Structure formats: C-alpha cells, structure tokens
Amino acid sequence: MSDIIIRDVALEDVPRLLEIYGYYVEKTAITFEYDVPSREEFESRIKNITQKYPYIVAVKDGKIVGYAYSSCFKARRAYDYSTELTIYLDKDCTKTGIGRILYTELENRLKAMGLKNLYACIGVPNVEDEHLTNNSAEFHEHMGYKLCGRFTNCGYKFGTWYSMVWMEKLVGEHN
C-alpha cells in the first residue's frame, strides 16, 4: 500500500481527526466517551501526548484516513518502559491494511525509543451488536497482541453494558 503516507500529527489536523473520532464517539462503543471533545480539548490532548510519545497520521490521496498514538500507561516511574497504544481509522477505511501500516510504524518508533511493553485497552461486546464488535480485539491479535486481562461490564453506553480487555505485545528484551 505504497500510496499511504505516514507522518507526525499537526494541530492543523485536528478538525479531520475529530471527524474520524466523532463517528466512534457518537455511533459506536469502541470508545466509552459519550461526547465528542471540543477542538480545544483535542488539541490539548495532542500537545500533552506529543511531549513524550509519537502521534502519527495516515494520509491517502491528500486526506487523513487514520491516526494512531501511544500514551502513558501508568504515571509511575516503574512503568517507563510500557505504553498504551490507540488507533482510529476513517469508518470507510477499516480492513484495508491502513491499520497495520499505522501500527507497524508506531511500534517501530516505540521500540526505537526503548519501550518494551505495548498495551491496548479495547472495548468488547458481551454479544456483538450494531455499536460494538470484536474487530478491534481481532486486529490486535493479528498484530501479535495477547489477551492479558478482562473487565466485565465496566462500560455502559447506548443502554448496554460492555466489557473491556487489555492486550499486550512485548517488543523488547527485559534484561
């Protein structure tokens, strides 16, 4: 998929990122957030994250079609070699290989930074419905992540209880 360009996020990208993310907030339980953040809030999140971690976008034909970033796993020094990853794709660009390209680039950057443990927090349905399927967990499994924890019925959205799983991928030596 050579027509995909991966680059660092810019604050000018925020309106498009909010379009992508807004769909997931308003129509799905992929995020447990109820309200689409304001532009100012989203910019603040990006500024905070990019102080320490990579935040990248995928561009196809001049249009952002997805983004991924890592962030603080836990705010304790002993966790400095661990990070949480997040990815969102334009709703019309799932299952196209763009997610793999984004995550591979993100993982490579994190490994180069010396991070060793990659974690993903993923909403999962107890029974698949129109708001949430197992696609994200399956994507992470294809990317080499392993299930390491489950929180049952911890999120309530659209009148339904959803669970959440943590998946991990170890990418460095633990000497």
PDB file of N, CA and C in Angstrom, residues 70-127:
ATOM      1  N   SER A  70       0.666   6.669  20.995  1.00  0.00           N
ATOM      2  CA  SER A  70       0.852   5.973  22.262  1.00  0.00           C
ATOM      3  C   SER A  70       0.804   7.020  23.365  1.00  0.00           C
ATOM      4  N   SER A  71       0.549   6.552  24.557  1.00  0.00           N
ATOM      5  CA  SER A  71       0.423   7.460  25.687  1.00  0.00           C
ATOM      6  C   SER A  71       0.861   6.750  26.963  1.00  0.00           C
ATOM      7  N   CYS A  72       0.879   7.502  28.024  1.00  0.00           N
ATOM      8  CA  CYS A  72       1.316   6.986  29.314  1.00  0.00           C
ATOM      9  C   CYS A  72       0.458   5.783  29.728  1.00  0.00           C
ATOM     10  N   PHE A  73       1.110   4.683  30.043  1.00  0.00           N
ATOM     11  CA  PHE A  73       0.390   3.506  30.533  1.00  0.00           C
ATOM     12  C   PHE A  73      -0.053   3.726  31.977  1.00  0.00           C
ATOM     13  N   LYS A  74       0.856   4.061  32.831  1.00  0.00           N
ATOM     14  CA  LYS A  74       0.583   4.411  34.227  1.00  0.00           C
ATOM     15  C   LYS A  74       1.618   5.449  34.634  1.00  0.00           C
ATOM     16  N   ALA A  75       1.214   6.417  35.392  1.00  0.00           N
ATOM     17  CA  ALA A  75       2.095   7.528  35.762  1.00  0.00           C
ATOM     18  C   ALA A  75       2.950   7.197  36.986  1.00  0.00           C
ATOM     19  N   ARG A  76       3.699   6.130  36.890  1.00  0.00           N
ATOM     20  CA  ARG A  76       4.665   5.760  37.916  1.00  0.00           C
ATOM     21  C   ARG A  76       5.959   5.405  37.188  1.00  0.00           C
ATOM     22  N   ARG A  77       7.069   5.780  37.745  1.00  0.00           N
ATOM     23  CA  ARG A  77       8.351   5.623  37.062  1.00  0.00           C
ATOM     24  C   ARG A  77       8.658   4.176  36.667  1.00  0.00           C
ATOM     25  N   ALA A  78       8.217   3.220  37.446  1.00  0.00           N
ATOM     26  CA  ALA A  78       8.500   1.816  37.141  1.00  0.00           C
ATOM     27  C   ALA A  78       7.842   1.372  35.830  1.00  0.00           C
ATOM     28  N   TYR A  79       6.852   2.144  35.362  1.00  0.00           N
ATOM     29  CA  TYR A  79       6.163   1.817  34.108  1.00  0.00           C
ATOM     30  C   TYR A  79       6.779   2.519  32.897  1.00  0.00           C
ATOM     31  N   ASP A  80       7.926   3.142  33.049  1.00  0.00           N
ATOM     32  CA  ASP A  80       8.508   3.934  31.966  1.00  0.00           C
ATOM     33  C   ASP A  80       8.803   3.143  30.691  1.00  0.00           C
ATOM     34  N   TYR A  81       8.863   1.834  30.768  1.00  0.00           N
ATOM     35  CA  TYR A  81       9.141   1.019  29.581  1.00  0.00           C
ATOM     36  C   TYR A  81       7.860   0.459  28.960  1.00  0.00           C
ATOM     37  N   SER A  82       6.725   0.943  29.429  1.00  0.00           N
ATOM     38  CA  SER A  82       5.422   0.481  28.954  1.00  0.00           C
ATOM     39  C   SER A  82       4.645   1.663  28.405  1.00  0.00           C
ATOM     40  N   THR A  83       3.770   1.400  27.428  1.00  0.00           N
ATOM     41  CA  THR A  83       2.947   2.450  26.845  1.00  0.00           C
ATOM     42  C   THR A  83       1.637   1.856  26.343  1.00  0.00           C
ATOM     43  N   GLU A  84       0.621   2.696  26.290  1.00  0.00           N
ATOM     44  CA  GLU A  84      -0.686   2.296  25.766  1.00  0.00           C
ATOM     45  C   GLU A  84      -0.836   2.845  24.350  1.00  0.00           C
ATOM     46  N   LEU A  85      -1.306   2.011  23.437  1.00  0.00           N
ATOM     47  CA  LEU A  85      -1.493   2.413  22.049  1.00  0.00           C
ATOM     48  C   LEU A  85      -2.970   2.610  21.739  1.00  0.00           C
ATOM     49  N   THR A  86      -3.242   3.539  20.815  1.00  0.00           N
ATOM     50  CA  THR A  86      -4.599   3.833  20.382  1.00  0.00           C
ATOM     51  C   THR A  86      -4.584   4.039  18.876  1.00  0.00           C
ATOM     52  N   ILE A  87      -5.628   3.563  18.210  1.00  0.00           N
ATOM     53  CA  ILE A  87      -5.731   3.743  16.766  1.00  0.00           C
ATOM     54  C   ILE A  87      -7.184   3.992  16.395  1.00  0.00           C
ATOM     55  N   TYR A  88      -7.389   4.911  15.448  1.00  0.00           N
ATOM     56  CA  TYR A  88      -8.711   5.156  14.874  1.00  0.00           C
ATOM     57  C   TYR A  88      -8.552   5.353  13.374  1.00  0.00           C
ATOM     58  N   LEU A  89      -9.398   4.682  12.627  1.00  0.00           N
ATOM     59  CA  LEU A  89      -9.408   4.808  11.171  1.00  0.00           C
ATOM     60  C   LEU A  89     -10.724   5.404  10.714  1.00  0.00           C
ATOM     61  N   ASP A  90     -10.676   6.117   9.606  1.00  0.00           N
ATOM     62  CA  ASP A  90     -11.919   6.558   8.978  1.00  0.00           C
ATOM     63  C   ASP A  90     -12.816   5.329   8.850  1.00  0.00           C
ATOM     64  N   LYS A  91     -14.087   5.477   9.153  1.00  0.00           N
ATOM     65  CA  LYS A  91     -15.009   4.332   9.173  1.00  0.00           C
ATOM     66  C   LYS A  91     -15.045   3.589   7.842  1.00  0.00           C
ATOM     67  N   ASP A  92     -14.703   4.265   6.752  1.00  0.00           N
ATOM     68  CA  ASP A  92     -14.706   3.623   5.437  1.00  0.00           C
ATOM     69  C   ASP A  92     -13.355   3.033   5.060  1.00  0.00           C
ATOM     70  N   CYS A  93     -12.394   3.071   5.972  1.00  0.00           N
ATOM     71  CA  CYS A  93     -11.045   2.587   5.672  1.00  0.00           C
ATOM     72  C   CYS A  93     -10.624   1.407   6.531  1.00  0.00           C
ATOM     73  N   THR A  94     -11.575   0.803   7.238  1.00  0.00           N
ATOM     74  CA  THR A  94     -11.214  -0.366   8.041  1.00  0.00           C
ATOM     75  C   THR A  94     -11.020  -1.567   7.123  1.00  0.00           C
ATOM     76  N   LYS A  95     -10.210  -2.497   7.578  1.00  0.00           N
ATOM     77  CA  LYS A  95      -9.921  -3.739   6.850  1.00  0.00           C
ATOM     78  C   LYS A  95      -9.325  -3.480   5.468  1.00  0.00           C
ATOM     79  N   THR A  96      -8.480  -2.437   5.397  1.00  0.00           N
ATOM     80  CA  THR A  96      -7.811  -2.088   4.133  1.00  0.00           C
ATOM     81  C   THR A  96      -6.299  -2.238   4.229  1.00  0.00           C
ATOM     82  N   GLY A  97      -5.778  -2.539   5.416  1.00  0.00           N
ATOM     83  CA  GLY A  97      -4.336  -2.619   5.622  1.00  0.00           C
ATOM     84  C   GLY A  97      -3.744  -1.344   6.200  1.00  0.00           C
ATOM     85  N   ILE A  98      -4.529  -0.270   6.240  1.00  0.00           N
ATOM     86  CA  ILE A  98      -4.026   1.000   6.761  1.00  0.00           C
ATOM     87  C   ILE A  98      -3.718   0.885   8.256  1.00  0.00           C
ATOM     88  N   GLY A  99      -4.554   0.185   8.996  1.00  0.00           N
ATOM     89  CA  GLY A  99      -4.307  -0.005  10.420  1.00  0.00           C
ATOM     90  C   GLY A  99      -2.992  -0.709  10.677  1.00  0.00           C
ATOM     91  N   ARG A 100      -2.700  -1.727   9.895  1.00  0.00           N
ATOM     92  CA  ARG A 100      -1.434  -2.458  10.038  1.00  0.00           C
ATOM     93  C   ARG A 100      -0.253  -1.529   9.758  1.00  0.00           C
ATOM     94  N   ILE A 101      -0.364  -0.717   8.714  1.00  0.00           N
ATOM     95  CA  ILE A 101       0.715   0.212   8.371  1.00  0.00           C
ATOM     96  C   ILE A 101       0.938   1.203   9.519  1.00  0.00           C
ATOM     97  N   LEU A 102      -0.139   1.784  10.021  1.00  0.00           N
ATOM     98  CA  LEU A 102      -0.033   2.745  11.126  1.00  0.00           C
ATOM     99  C   LEU A 102       0.583   2.100  12.361  1.00  0.00           C
ATOM    100  N   TYR A 103       0.053   0.947  12.756  1.00  0.00           N
ATOM    101  CA  TYR A 103       0.535   0.309  13.983  1.00  0.00           C
ATOM    102  C   TYR A 103       1.980  -0.145  13.847  1.00  0.00           C
ATOM    103  N   THR A 104       2.350  -0.641  12.683  1.00  0.00           N
ATOM    104  CA  THR A 104       3.731  -1.080  12.474  1.00  0.00           C
ATOM    105  C   THR A 104       4.685   0.095  12.622  1.00  0.00           C
ATOM    106  N   GLU A 105       4.334   1.234  12.020  1.00  0.00           N
ATOM    107  CA  GLU A 105       5.173   2.428  12.162  1.00  0.00           C
ATOM    108  C   GLU A 105       5.236   2.879  13.621  1.00  0.00           C
ATOM    109  N   LEU A 106       4.102   2.901  14.285  1.00  0.00           N
ATOM    110  CA  LEU A 106       4.069   3.310  15.686  1.00  0.00           C
ATOM    111  C   LEU A 106       4.918   2.374  16.541  1.00  0.00           C
ATOM    112  N   GLU A 107       4.756   1.078  16.347  1.00  0.00           N
ATOM    113  CA  GLU A 107       5.542   0.107  17.116  1.00  0.00           C
ATOM    114  C   GLU A 107       7.036   0.284  16.866  1.00  0.00           C
ATOM    115  N   ASN A 108       7.421   0.521  15.613  1.00  0.00           N
ATOM    116  CA  ASN A 108       8.845   0.720  15.307  1.00  0.00           C
ATOM    117  C   ASN A 108       9.397   1.947  16.019  1.00  0.00           C
ATOM    118  N   ARG A 109       8.627   3.016  16.041  1.00  0.00           N
ATOM    119  CA  ARG A 109       9.074   4.221  16.742  1.00  0.00           C
ATOM    120  C   ARG A 109       9.214   3.966  18.246  1.00  0.00           C
ATOM    121  N   LEU A 110       8.268   3.226  18.798  1.00  0.00           N
ATOM    122  CA  LEU A 110       8.303   2.943  20.240  1.00  0.00           C
ATOM    123  C   LEU A 110       9.482   2.050  20.593  1.00  0.00           C
ATOM    124  N   LYS A 111       9.762   1.052  19.766  1.00  0.00           N
ATOM    125  CA  LYS A 111      10.924   0.193  20.003  1.00  0.00           C
ATOM    126  C   LYS A 111      12.209   1.022  19.950  1.00  0.00           C
ATOM    127  N   ALA A 112      12.299   1.937  18.993  1.00  0.00           N
ATOM    128  CA  ALA A 112      13.486   2.787  18.871  1.00  0.00           C
ATOM    129  C   ALA A 112      13.657   3.682  20.094  1.00  0.00           C
ATOM    130  N   MET A 113      12.560   4.011  20.764  1.00  0.00           N
ATOM    131  CA  MET A 113      12.605   4.817  21.992  1.00  0.00           C
ATOM    132  C   MET A 113      12.986   3.981  23.215  1.00  0.00           C
ATOM    133  N   GLY A 114      13.062   2.660  23.056  1.00  0.00           N
ATOM    134  CA  GLY A 114      13.414   1.786  24.165  1.00  0.00           C
ATOM    135  C   GLY A 114      12.229   1.229  24.929  1.00  0.00           C
ATOM    136  N   LEU A 115      11.026   1.455  24.428  1.00  0.00           N
ATOM    137  CA  LEU A 115       9.856   0.880  25.097  1.00  0.00           C
ATOM    138  C   LEU A 115       9.822  -0.628  24.843  1.00  0.00           C
ATOM    139  N   LYS A 116       9.332  -1.362  25.814  1.00  0.00           N
ATOM    140  CA  LYS A 116       9.373  -2.818  25.747  1.00  0.00           C
ATOM    141  C   LYS A 116       8.006  -3.483  25.796  1.00  0.00           C
ATOM    142  N   ASN A 117       7.029  -2.822  26.417  1.00  0.00           N
ATOM    143  CA  ASN A 117       5.705  -3.401  26.623  1.00  0.00           C
ATOM    144  C   ASN A 117       4.667  -2.482  26.007  1.00  0.00           C
ATOM    145  N   LEU A 118       3.913  -3.018  25.046  1.00  0.00           N
ATOM    146  CA  LEU A 118       2.863  -2.245  24.387  1.00  0.00           C
ATOM    147  C   LEU A 118       1.514  -2.797  24.836  1.00  0.00           C
ATOM    148  N   TYR A 119       0.619  -1.903  25.232  1.00  0.00           N
ATOM    149  CA  TYR A 119      -0.691  -2.311  25.739  1.00  0.00           C
ATOM    150  C   TYR A 119      -1.807  -1.631  24.964  1.00  0.00           C
ATOM    151  N   ALA A 120      -2.910  -2.330  24.817  1.00  0.00           N
ATOM    152  CA  ALA A 120      -4.102  -1.764  24.177  1.00  0.00           C
ATOM    153  C   ALA A 120      -5.310  -2.068  25.053  1.00  0.00           C
ATOM    154  N   CYS A 121      -6.091  -1.041  25.324  1.00  0.00           N
ATOM    155  CA  CYS A 121      -7.334  -1.145  26.087  1.00  0.00           C
ATOM    156  C   CYS A 121      -8.468  -1.151  25.067  1.00  0.00           C
ATOM    157  N   ILE A 122      -9.245  -2.229  25.020  1.00  0.00           N
ATOM    158  CA  ILE A 122     -10.184  -2.438  23.923  1.00  0.00           C
ATOM    159  C   ILE A 122     -11.577  -2.755  24.450  1.00  0.00           C
ATOM    160  N   GLY A 123     -12.565  -1.977  24.024  1.00  0.00           N
ATOM    161  CA  GLY A 123     -13.950  -2.296  24.335  1.00  0.00           C
ATOM    162  C   GLY A 123     -14.380  -3.538  23.572  1.00  0.00           C
ATOM    163  N   VAL A 124     -15.044  -4.450  24.259  1.00  0.00           N
ATOM    164  CA  VAL A 124     -15.544  -5.672  23.611  1.00  0.00           C
ATOM    165  C   VAL A 124     -16.988  -5.909  24.038  1.00  0.00           C
ATOM    166  N   PRO A 125     -17.774  -6.447  23.122  1.00  0.00           N
ATOM    167  CA  PRO A 125     -19.166  -6.723  23.465  1.00  0.00           C
ATOM    168  C   PRO A 125     -19.300  -8.057  24.179  1.00  0.00           C
ATOM    169  N   ASN A 126     -20.304  -8.155  25.019  1.00  0.00           N
ATOM    170  CA  ASN A 126     -20.651  -9.466  25.560  1.00  0.00           C
ATOM    171  C   ASN A 126     -21.347 -10.270  24.468  1.00  0.00           C
ATOM    172  N   VAL A 127     -22.121  -9.565  23.653  1.00  0.00           N
ATOM    173  CA  VAL A 127     -22.726 -10.098  22.431  1.00  0.00           C
ATOM    174  C   VAL A 127     -22.573  -9.000  21.383  1.00  0.00           C
TER     175      VAL A 127
END
